[in-house]
Amino acid sequence: RTMGDLASEMVHDVLTAYAARDPIMAREVIERDAKVDAFYDSIFRNLVSHMVENPSTISSAAQLLFVARNLERIGDHATNVAEMVHFAAVGSYPTDIER
């Protein structure tokens, strides 16, 4: 749920940044992508371990992996839009953000 909330907030904030042509808010969205990626990595590791230990859960755990992957992609798309917003606002892509 936390990963979904974070991805949702990123989409909301990047749309706000787009409407305002706000490069600062766009950079904040870009910075949050690392958090979503970390959530995905953690969920992936935990679910794969769970599937190995409990083969009867493979089907449901695989579905959860698809959900997590799609939430991670939502974060990536929000980040891509944020990079475009930053470019539109200041004429350059952000280069000093740790991703």
CSV table of C-alpha atoms in Angstrom, one decimal:
chain,number,residue,atom,x,y,z
A,1,ARG,CA,0.0,0.0,0.0
A,2,THR,CA,2.8,2.4,0.8
A,3,MET,CA,4.4,1.9,-2.6
A,4,GLY,CA,1.1,2.6,-4.2
A,5,ASP,CA,0.6,5.7,-2.2
A,6,LEU,CA,4.0,7.0,-3.1
A,7,ALA,CA,3.5,6.3,-6.8
A,8,SER,CA,0.1,8.1,-6.6
A,9,GLU,CA,1.7,11.1,-4.9
A,10,MET,CA,4.4,11.2,-7.6
A,11,VAL,CA,1.7,11.3,-10.4
A,12,HIS,CA,-0.3,14.0,-8.5
A,13,ASP,CA,2.8,16.1,-7.9
A,14,VAL,CA,4.2,15.8,-11.4
A,15,LEU,CA,0.9,17.0,-12.8
A,16,THR,CA,0.9,19.9,-10.4
A,17,ALA,CA,4.5,20.7,-11.5
A,18,TYR,CA,3.5,20.4,-15.1
A,19,ALA,CA,0.6,22.8,-14.7
A,20,ALA,CA,2.8,25.3,-12.8
A,21,ARG,CA,6.0,24.7,-14.9
A,22,ASP,CA,7.7,24.2,-11.5
A,23,PRO,CA,11.2,22.7,-11.8
A,24,ILE,CA,11.7,22.4,-8.1
A,25,MET,CA,8.6,20.2,-7.7
A,26,ALA,CA,9.7,18.3,-10.7
A,27,ARG,CA,13.1,17.6,-9.1
A,28,GLU,CA,11.4,16.4,-5.9
A,29,VAL,CA,9.3,13.9,-8.0
A,30,ILE,CA,12.5,12.6,-9.6
A,31,GLU,CA,14.2,12.2,-6.3
A,32,ARG,CA,11.3,10.1,-5.0
A,33,ASP,CA,11.7,7.5,-7.8
A,34,ALA,CA,14.6,5.9,-5.9
A,35,LYS,CA,12.2,5.2,-3.0
A,36,VAL,CA,9.7,3.5,-5.3
A,37,ASP,CA,12.6,1.5,-6.9
A,38,ALA,CA,13.7,0.4,-3.4
A,39,PHE,CA,10.2,-0.7,-2.5
A,40,TYR,CA,10.0,-2.8,-5.7
A,41,ASP,CA,13.4,-4.4,-5.0
A,42,SER,CA,12.4,-5.3,-1.5
A,43,ILE,CA,9.0,-6.6,-2.5
A,44,PHE,CA,10.5,-8.7,-5.3
A,45,ARG,CA,13.1,-10.3,-2.9
A,46,ASN,CA,10.5,-11.0,-0.3
A,47,LEU,CA,8.0,-12.5,-2.7
A,48,VAL,CA,10.5,-14.7,-4.5
A,49,SER,CA,11.7,-16.0,-1.1
A,50,HIS,CA,8.1,-16.6,-0.1
A,51,MET,CA,7.4,-18.5,-3.3
A,52,VAL,CA,10.5,-20.7,-2.9
A,53,GLU,CA,9.5,-21.6,0.7
A,54,ASN,CA,5.7,-22.0,-0.1
A,55,PRO,CA,5.2,-23.3,-3.7
A,56,SER,CA,1.5,-23.2,-3.2
A,57,THR,CA,1.6,-19.4,-3.2
A,58,ILE,CA,3.4,-19.0,-6.5
A,59,SER,CA,0.3,-17.9,-8.4
A,60,SER,CA,-0.9,-15.3,-5.9
A,61,ALA,CA,2.6,-14.1,-5.2
A,62,ALA,CA,3.3,-13.7,-9.0
A,63,GLN,CA,0.2,-11.5,-9.3
A,64,LEU,CA,1.5,-9.3,-6.5
A,65,LEU,CA,4.8,-9.1,-8.3
A,66,PHE,CA,3.0,-7.8,-11.4
A,67,VAL,CA,1.2,-5.2,-9.2
A,68,ALA,CA,4.5,-4.1,-7.7
A,69,ARG,CA,6.2,-3.9,-11.1
A,70,ASN,CA,3.4,-1.8,-12.5
A,71,LEU,CA,3.6,0.6,-9.6
A,72,GLU,CA,7.3,0.9,-10.1
A,73,ARG,CA,6.6,1.7,-13.8
A,74,ILE,CA,4.1,4.4,-12.8
A,75,GLY,CA,6.9,5.9,-10.8
A,76,ASP,CA,9.2,5.7,-13.8
A,77,HIS,CA,6.7,7.4,-16.0
A,78,ALA,CA,6.1,10.2,-13.4
A,79,THR,CA,9.9,10.6,-13.3
A,80,ASN,CA,10.1,10.9,-17.1
A,81,VAL,CA,7.4,13.6,-17.1
A,82,ALA,CA,9.1,15.4,-14.3
A,83,GLU,CA,12.3,15.4,-16.4
A,84,MET,CA,10.4,17.0,-19.3
A,85,VAL,CA,8.8,19.6,-17.0
A,86,HIS,CA,12.2,20.5,-15.6
A,87,PHE,CA,13.6,20.8,-19.2
A,88,ALA,CA,10.6,23.0,-20.2
A,89,ALA,CA,11.1,25.2,-17.2
A,90,VAL,CA,14.8,25.8,-17.2
A,91,GLY,CA,16.1,24.5,-20.6
A,92,SER,CA,18.2,21.6,-19.3
A,93,TYR,CA,17.6,18.1,-17.8
A,94,PRO,CA,18.4,17.6,-14.2
A,95,THR,CA,21.8,15.9,-14.0
A,96,ASP,CA,22.8,16.0,-10.3
A,97,ILE,CA,20.0,13.9,-8.9
A,98,GLU,CA,20.8,10.5,-7.5
A,99,ARG,CA,18.6,7.9,-9.1
